[in-house]
XYZ file of N, CA and C in Angstrom:
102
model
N 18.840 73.933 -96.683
C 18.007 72.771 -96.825
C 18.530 71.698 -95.872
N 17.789 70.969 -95.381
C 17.843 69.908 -94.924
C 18.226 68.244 -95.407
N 19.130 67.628 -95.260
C 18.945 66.248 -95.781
C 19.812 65.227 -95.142
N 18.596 64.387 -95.029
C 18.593 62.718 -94.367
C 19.475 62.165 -95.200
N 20.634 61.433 -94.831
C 21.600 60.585 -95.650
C 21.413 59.716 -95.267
N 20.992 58.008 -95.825
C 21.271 56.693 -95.466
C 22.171 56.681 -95.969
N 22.889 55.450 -95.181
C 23.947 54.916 -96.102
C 25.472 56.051 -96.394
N 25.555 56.228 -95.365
C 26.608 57.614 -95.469
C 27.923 57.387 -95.541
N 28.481 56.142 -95.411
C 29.593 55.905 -95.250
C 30.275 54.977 -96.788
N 29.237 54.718 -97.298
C 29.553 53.666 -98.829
C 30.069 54.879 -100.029
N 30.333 54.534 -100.907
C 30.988 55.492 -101.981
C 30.014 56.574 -102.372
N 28.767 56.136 -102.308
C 27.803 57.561 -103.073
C 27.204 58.064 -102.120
N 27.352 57.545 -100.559
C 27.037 58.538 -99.753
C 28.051 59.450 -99.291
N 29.101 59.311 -99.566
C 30.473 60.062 -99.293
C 30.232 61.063 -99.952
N 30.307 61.118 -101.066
C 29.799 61.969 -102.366
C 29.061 63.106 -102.079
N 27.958 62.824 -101.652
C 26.951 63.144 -101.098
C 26.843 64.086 -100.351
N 27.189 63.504 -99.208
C 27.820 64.302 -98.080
C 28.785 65.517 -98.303
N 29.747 65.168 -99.435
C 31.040 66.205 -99.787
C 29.697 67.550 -100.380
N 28.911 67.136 -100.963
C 28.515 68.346 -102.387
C 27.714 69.106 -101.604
N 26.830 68.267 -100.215
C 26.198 69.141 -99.780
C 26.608 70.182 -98.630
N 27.598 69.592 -98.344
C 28.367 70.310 -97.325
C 29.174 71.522 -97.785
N 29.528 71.602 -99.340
C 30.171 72.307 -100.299
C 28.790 73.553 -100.374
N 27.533 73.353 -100.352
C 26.258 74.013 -100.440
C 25.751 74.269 -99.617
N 26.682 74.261 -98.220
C 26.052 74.743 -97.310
C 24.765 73.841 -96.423
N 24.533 72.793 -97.267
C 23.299 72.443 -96.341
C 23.224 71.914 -95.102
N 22.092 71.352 -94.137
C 22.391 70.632 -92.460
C 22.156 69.533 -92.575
N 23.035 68.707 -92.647
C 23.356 67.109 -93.228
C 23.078 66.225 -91.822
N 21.737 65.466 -91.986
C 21.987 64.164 -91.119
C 21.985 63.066 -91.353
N 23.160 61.936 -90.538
C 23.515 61.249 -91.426
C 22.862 59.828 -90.241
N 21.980 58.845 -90.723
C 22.044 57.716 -90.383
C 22.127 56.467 -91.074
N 22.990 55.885 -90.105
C 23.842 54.691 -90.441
C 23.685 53.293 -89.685
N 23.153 52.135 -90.311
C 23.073 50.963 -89.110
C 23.869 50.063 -89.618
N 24.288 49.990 -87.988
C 25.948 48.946 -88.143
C 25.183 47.482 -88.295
N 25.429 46.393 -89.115
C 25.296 45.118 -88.980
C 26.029 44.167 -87.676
């Protein structure tokens, strides 16, 4: 599966990132710097 992460770098996108990567999925992650 596929999945769009906002916000990838704050505590529940970390998370996030860990479980799906644990499942194998193709993680993309965008992020806008202030």
């Amino acid at each position: 599966m596929k999945i769009l992460i906002t916000g990838a770098f704050g505590n529940v996108g970390k998370s996030v990132i860990e479980e799906a990567y644990k499942r194998k999925h193709e993680i993309i992650v965008f992020e806008v710097e202030n």
